[in-house]
Tab-separated table of C-alpha atoms and ligand atoms in Angstrom:
chain	number	residue	atom	x	y	z
A	1	MET	CA	0.094	-0.055	-0.251
A	2	ALA	CA	0.941	3.334	-0.916
A	3	GLN	CA	0.583	6.798	0.147
A	4	PHE	CA	-0.976	9.766	-2.699
A	5	ALA	CA	-1.584	13.131	-2.199
A	6	VAL	CA	-3.863	14.656	-4.379
A	7	ILE	CA	-3.908	18.569	-4.828
A	8	GLY	CA	-7.371	20.007	-6.537
A	9	LEU	CA	-10.539	17.942	-5.828
A	10	GLY	CA	-12.589	18.968	-9.342
A	11	SER	CA	-13.646	16.140	-11.341
A	12	PHE	CA	-10.417	14.863	-12.530
A	13	GLY	CA	-8.563	15.333	-8.820
A	14	ALA	CA	-11.641	13.634	-7.514
A	15	THR	CA	-11.365	10.415	-9.687
A	16	VAL	CA	-7.761	10.155	-9.231
A	17	ALA	CA	-8.526	10.267	-5.684
A	18	THR	CA	-10.914	7.709	-5.620
A	19	GLU	CA	-9.679	5.327	-8.195
A	20	LEU	CA	-6.519	4.931	-5.755
A	21	ILE	CA	-8.716	4.408	-2.688
A	22	GLY	CA	-10.274	1.951	-4.438
A	23	LEU	CA	-6.933	0.281	-5.065
A	24	ASN	CA	-6.281	-0.026	-1.704
A	25	HIS	CA	-4.025	3.219	-1.002
A	26	ASP	CA	-3.683	5.777	1.547
A	27	VAL	CA	-4.320	9.228	-0.025
A	28	ILE	CA	-4.682	12.981	1.315
A	29	GLY	CA	-6.942	14.859	-0.809
A	30	ILE	CA	-6.118	18.685	-0.501
A	31	ASP	CA	-8.622	21.708	-1.778
A	32	SER	CA	-8.863	25.399	-1.050
A	33	ASN	CA	-12.811	25.299	-1.464
A	34	LYS	CA	-14.389	23.754	1.521
A	35	LYS	CA	-17.381	22.344	-0.975
A	36	TYR	CA	-15.222	19.854	-2.691
A	37	VAL	CA	-13.362	18.668	0.382
A	38	GLU	CA	-16.490	18.373	2.129
A	39	ASN	CA	-18.326	15.997	-1.052
A	40	ILE	CA	-15.478	13.604	-1.143
A	41	SER	CA	-14.156	13.257	2.996
A	42	ASP	CA	-15.919	10.373	3.884
A	43	GLN	CA	-14.283	8.701	1.163
A	44	LEU	CA	-10.524	9.376	1.625
A	45	THR	CA	-8.078	8.901	4.183
A	46	HIS	CA	-7.720	12.598	5.041
A	47	ALA	CA	-9.157	15.197	3.256
A	48	VAL	CA	-8.185	18.714	4.370
A	49	ILE	CA	-9.361	22.518	3.264
A	50	ALA	CA	-6.050	24.437	2.533
A	51	ASP	CA	-4.006	26.753	-0.013
A	52	ALA	CA	-1.621	24.256	-1.545
A	53	THR	CA	0.507	27.393	-2.488
A	54	ASP	CA	1.415	28.123	1.175
A	55	GLU	CA	4.751	26.004	1.617
A	56	HIS	CA	3.966	26.195	5.717
A	57	VAL	CA	0.591	24.315	5.241
A	58	LEU	CA	1.967	21.518	2.764
A	59	ASN	CA	4.806	21.067	5.707
A	60	GLU	CA	2.614	20.763	8.164
A	61	LEU	CA	0.316	17.988	6.311
A	62	ASN	CA	3.333	15.784	5.583
A	63	ILE	CA	3.249	15.749	2.327
A	64	GLN	CA	7.027	14.844	2.261
A	65	ASN	CA	5.788	11.066	3.161
A	66	CYS	CA	4.013	10.535	0.180
A	67	ASP	CA	4.727	8.149	-2.303
A	68	ALA	CA	3.399	10.550	-5.094
A	69	VAL	CA	1.760	13.974	-5.666
A	70	VAL	CA	-0.753	14.631	-7.871
A	71	VAL	CA	-1.667	18.512	-8.620
A	72	ALA	CA	-5.124	18.739	-10.839
A	73	ILE	CA	-5.390	22.167	-10.089
A	74	GLY	CA	-6.977	23.096	-13.340
A	75	GLU	CA	-7.984	27.053	-14.342
A	76	ASP	CA	-5.298	28.661	-11.679
A	77	ILE	CA	-1.998	28.312	-13.449
A	78	GLU	CA	-0.175	30.360	-11.093
A	79	ALA	CA	-1.306	28.115	-8.106
A	80	SER	CA	-0.408	25.302	-9.805
A	81	ILE	CA	3.145	26.413	-10.434
A	82	LEU	CA	3.654	27.515	-7.425
A	83	CYS	CA	2.247	24.503	-5.673
A	84	VAL	CA	5.085	22.346	-7.810
A	85	LEU	CA	7.653	24.474	-6.469
A	86	HIS	CA	7.089	23.923	-2.846
A	87	LEU	CA	6.684	19.844	-3.441
A	88	LYS	CA	10.277	20.190	-5.215
A	89	ASN	CA	11.622	22.438	-2.355
A	90	LEU	CA	10.185	19.559	-0.035
A	91	GLY	CA	12.131	16.926	-1.755
A	92	ILE	CA	9.580	15.110	-2.926
A	93	GLU	CA	10.489	12.922	-6.045
A	94	LYS	CA	7.577	11.840	-7.547
A	95	ILE	CA	5.120	14.640	-9.200
A	96	TRP	CA	2.340	14.202	-11.333
A	97	VAL	CA	0.478	17.438	-12.894
A	98	LYS	CA	-2.375	18.118	-14.873
A	99	ALA	CA	-1.718	21.089	-17.199
A	100	LYS	CA	-3.665	23.186	-19.045
A	101	SER	CA	-1.830	25.254	-21.662
A	102	LYS	CA	0.767	24.967	-23.930
A	103	ALA	CA	2.893	27.535	-21.751
A	104	HIS	CA	1.808	25.671	-18.440
A	105	HIS	CA	3.302	22.162	-19.769
A	106	MET	CA	6.517	23.951	-20.940
A	107	ILE	CA	7.096	25.394	-17.520
A	108	LEU	CA	6.312	22.102	-15.898
A	109	THR	CA	8.734	20.512	-18.349
A	110	HIS	CA	11.279	23.313	-16.856
A	111	LEU	CA	10.478	22.498	-13.157
A	112	GLY	CA	11.420	18.903	-14.383
A	113	VAL	CA	7.940	17.118	-13.379
A	114	ASN	CA	7.669	13.685	-14.154
A	115	LYS	CA	4.598	13.337	-15.968
A	116	ILE	CA	2.303	15.955	-17.454
A	117	ILE	CA	-1.271	15.261	-17.787
A	118	HIS	CA	-3.509	16.564	-20.273
A	119	PRO	CA	-7.189	14.339	-19.324
A	120	GLU	CA	-8.984	16.552	-22.225
A	121	GLU	CA	-6.477	15.970	-24.820
A	122	ASP	CA	-5.917	12.527	-23.810
A	123	MET	CA	-9.982	11.499	-23.566
A	124	GLY	CA	-10.587	13.372	-26.942
A	125	VAL	CA	-7.502	11.062	-28.928
A	126	ARG	CA	-9.492	8.085	-27.324
A	127	ILE	CA	-12.897	9.297	-28.616
A	128	ALA	CA	-11.442	9.696	-31.949
A	129	GLN	CA	-9.808	6.450	-32.278
A	130	SER	CA	-12.910	4.643	-31.167
A	131	LEU	CA	-15.066	6.370	-33.569
A	132	SER	CA	-12.570	5.848	-36.454
A	133	TYR	CA	-12.393	2.219	-35.593
A	134	PRO	CA	-15.630	1.384	-34.187
A	135	MET	CA	-14.522	-2.504	-33.439
A	136	VAL	CA	-11.982	-1.471	-31.150
A	137	SER	CA	-13.219	-1.150	-27.305
A	138	ARG	CA	-9.624	-0.533	-25.540
A	139	TYR	CA	-6.155	0.396	-26.900
A	140	MET	CA	-3.430	1.442	-24.708
A	141	ALA	CA	-0.065	3.111	-26.356
A	142	LEU	CA	3.358	1.044	-25.929
A	143	GLU	CA	6.468	2.280	-26.804
A	144	ASP	CA	7.732	3.456	-30.501
A	145	ASN	CA	4.412	3.556	-31.818
A	146	HIS	CA	3.198	-0.118	-30.571
A	147	TYR	CA	0.041	-0.698	-29.527
A	148	MET	CA	-2.083	-3.020	-27.629
A	149	VAL	CA	-5.398	-3.168	-28.843
A	150	LYS	CA	-8.887	-4.935	-27.408
A	151	VAL	CA	-11.025	-5.483	-30.388
A	152	GLU	CA	-14.782	-6.929	-30.257
A	153	LEU	CA	-15.938	-9.288	-33.195
A	154	LYS	CA	-19.444	-8.257	-34.562
A	155	GLU	CA	-22.135	-10.154	-36.654
A	156	ALA	CA	-19.705	-9.743	-39.731
A	157	GLN	CA	-16.969	-11.672	-38.831
A	158	GLN	CA	-18.951	-14.399	-37.368
A	159	GLY	CA	-18.525	-18.096	-38.764
A	160	LEU	CA	-15.047	-16.943	-40.144
A	161	ARG	CA	-12.068	-19.408	-39.408
A	162	PHE	CA	-9.658	-17.323	-37.025
A	163	HIS	CA	-6.850	-17.596	-39.629
A	164	GLN	CA	-9.159	-15.907	-42.433
A	165	LEU	CA	-8.970	-13.341	-40.592
A	166	MET	CA	-5.618	-12.845	-38.989
A	167	ASP	CA	-3.560	-14.752	-41.799
A	168	HIS	CA	-2.591	-11.959	-43.929
A	169	ALA	CA	-2.288	-9.565	-40.472
A	170	THR	CA	1.078	-11.323	-40.513
A	171	ASP	CA	2.833	-8.051	-38.850
A	172	ILE	CA	0.390	-8.424	-35.728
A	173	LYS	CA	0.675	-10.622	-32.928
A	174	THR	CA	-2.677	-12.194	-31.295
A	175	LEU	CA	-2.273	-11.737	-27.447
A	176	LEU	CA	-5.443	-13.441	-26.491
A	177	HIS	CA	-9.139	-14.935	-27.514
A	178	LYS	CA	-11.703	-14.276	-24.962
A	179	ARG	CA	-15.482	-16.043	-25.343
A	180	GLY	CA	-17.699	-15.005	-22.015
A	181	PRO	CA	-15.389	-16.241	-19.515
A	182	ASP	CA	-12.746	-18.586	-21.118
A	183	ILE	CA	-9.610	-17.080	-22.053
A	184	LEU	CA	-7.164	-19.097	-24.641
A	185	PHE	CA	-3.477	-17.979	-25.385
A	186	ASN	CA	-3.066	-21.007	-28.230
A	187	ILE	CA	-5.213	-20.225	-30.952
A	188	ASP	CA	-6.451	-22.622	-32.901
A	189	PRO	CA	-5.724	-21.356	-36.499
A	190	ASN	CA	-9.460	-23.296	-37.464
A	191	MET	CA	-11.539	-21.878	-34.553
A	192	VAL	CA	-14.449	-20.614	-35.737
A	193	LEU	CA	-14.996	-16.972	-34.583
A	194	GLN	CA	-18.266	-15.912	-33.035
A	195	LYS	CA	-20.026	-12.397	-32.359
A	196	GLY	CA	-19.230	-11.204	-29.373
A	197	ASP	CA	-15.480	-12.895	-29.083
A	198	VAL	CA	-12.614	-10.519	-28.280
A	199	LEU	CA	-9.034	-10.451	-29.540
A	200	VAL	CA	-6.473	-9.095	-28.027
A	201	VAL	CA	-3.792	-7.339	-30.625
A	202	GLU	CA	-0.354	-6.251	-30.549
A	203	GLY	CA	1.643	-4.062	-33.537
A	204	LEU	CA	2.260	-1.022	-34.901
A	205	LEU	CA	0.163	1.741	-35.969
A	206	GLU	CA	-0.195	1.139	-39.368
A	207	PRO	CA	-0.804	-2.654	-39.863
A	208	LEU	CA	-3.460	-1.829	-37.127
A	209	ARG	CA	-5.212	0.793	-39.564
A	210	ARG	CA	-4.888	-2.026	-42.315
A	211	LEU	CA	-6.459	-4.993	-40.368
A	212	SER	CA	-8.988	-2.600	-38.846
A	213	LYS	CA	-10.024	-1.571	-42.556
A	214	GLN	CA	-10.394	-5.271	-43.644
A	215	PHE	CA	-12.368	-5.490	-40.564
A	216	LYS	CA	-15.125	-3.120	-42.392
A	217	THR	CA	-15.231	-4.805	-45.723
A	218	ILE	CA	-15.425	-8.365	-44.209
B	301	ATP	P1	-11.761	19.871	-12.989
B	301	ATP	O1	-11.417	19.483	-14.642
B	301	ATP	O2	-11.000	18.640	-12.499
B	301	ATP	O3	-12.973	19.548	-12.761
B	301	ATP	P2	-10.148	21.879	-13.661
B	301	ATP	O4	-9.156	21.539	-14.702
B	301	ATP	O5	-11.483	23.185	-14.286
B	301	ATP	O6	-11.092	21.029	-12.622
B	301	ATP	P3	-10.015	24.009	-11.323
B	301	ATP	O7	-11.697	23.673	-11.185
B	301	ATP	O8	-9.721	25.370	-11.547
B	301	ATP	O9	-9.508	22.537	-12.563
B	301	ATP	O10	-9.607	23.508	-10.318
B	301	ATP	C1	-9.620	22.123	-9.925
B	301	ATP	C2	-9.438	22.343	-8.094
B	301	ATP	O11	-8.637	23.058	-7.804
B	301	ATP	C3	-10.780	22.721	-7.914
B	301	ATP	O12	-11.608	22.305	-6.683
B	301	ATP	C4	-9.948	24.475	-6.805
B	301	ATP	O13	-10.671	24.829	-6.028
B	301	ATP	C5	-8.446	23.626	-6.675
B	301	ATP	N1	-8.074	24.889	-6.213
B	301	ATP	C6	-7.457	26.165	-6.945
B	301	ATP	N2	-6.687	26.259	-6.319
B	301	ATP	C7	-5.760	25.765	-5.075
B	301	ATP	C8	-5.224	26.148	-4.401
B	301	ATP	N3	-4.817	27.214	-4.176
B	301	ATP	N4	-5.020	25.130	-3.353
B	301	ATP	C9	-5.498	23.832	-3.054
B	301	ATP	N5	-6.791	23.738	-4.070
B	301	ATP	C10	-6.908	24.794	-5.344
């Protein structure tokens, strides 16, 4: 179990904080707005009304004992930057910050923040991807343009044998096949596919795009 602090409990910060609690971690939530703190206080390990631009306050909260701190102050870029500076002064090594603009991002980069998060843009990319590839229900970007993609088979693929779907996609590796609760890692090329089957595949973006086009034409 690790200890985290989330500063700024708007919709993004509150979601991060409660997800971490769900993963059995200790979370201290901090917000200058009483209403946001009260909304979430019964779900977190501690929830505190405090101004995170005040270094003494952060020090008193023993924030330096946390394994990582997420700064989720959005609109007030000055407050976000001041808060990060104080966290750095307190010696916190792992700082993740939500950025609102390019300028905000640039300053955070110069401050040596470990991870800069753009939740709206990330969500926009995900939505665009799933609109252009409707069979893709989830994907994960790996390093170097590699993706891991969860594909749900539709009526059009029902009755095809696995090799008929995947044989030409030699650059793509099928990691698993799932039907209901059953998961197979070694897939018989002659397996007859059904609507609702799930495939998890891995490959470079271009071969995956070609595969997705082929899905549309089958
Ligand atoms: P979201 O999209 O997560 O709802 P947002 O990006 O619109 O939020 P804001 O609502 O501006 O960002 O800020 C998120 C939270 O940070 C708010 O609840 C706000 O009260 C809190 N906050 C702003 N300044 C400070 C500060 N100096 N100290 C602590 N909390 C702060």
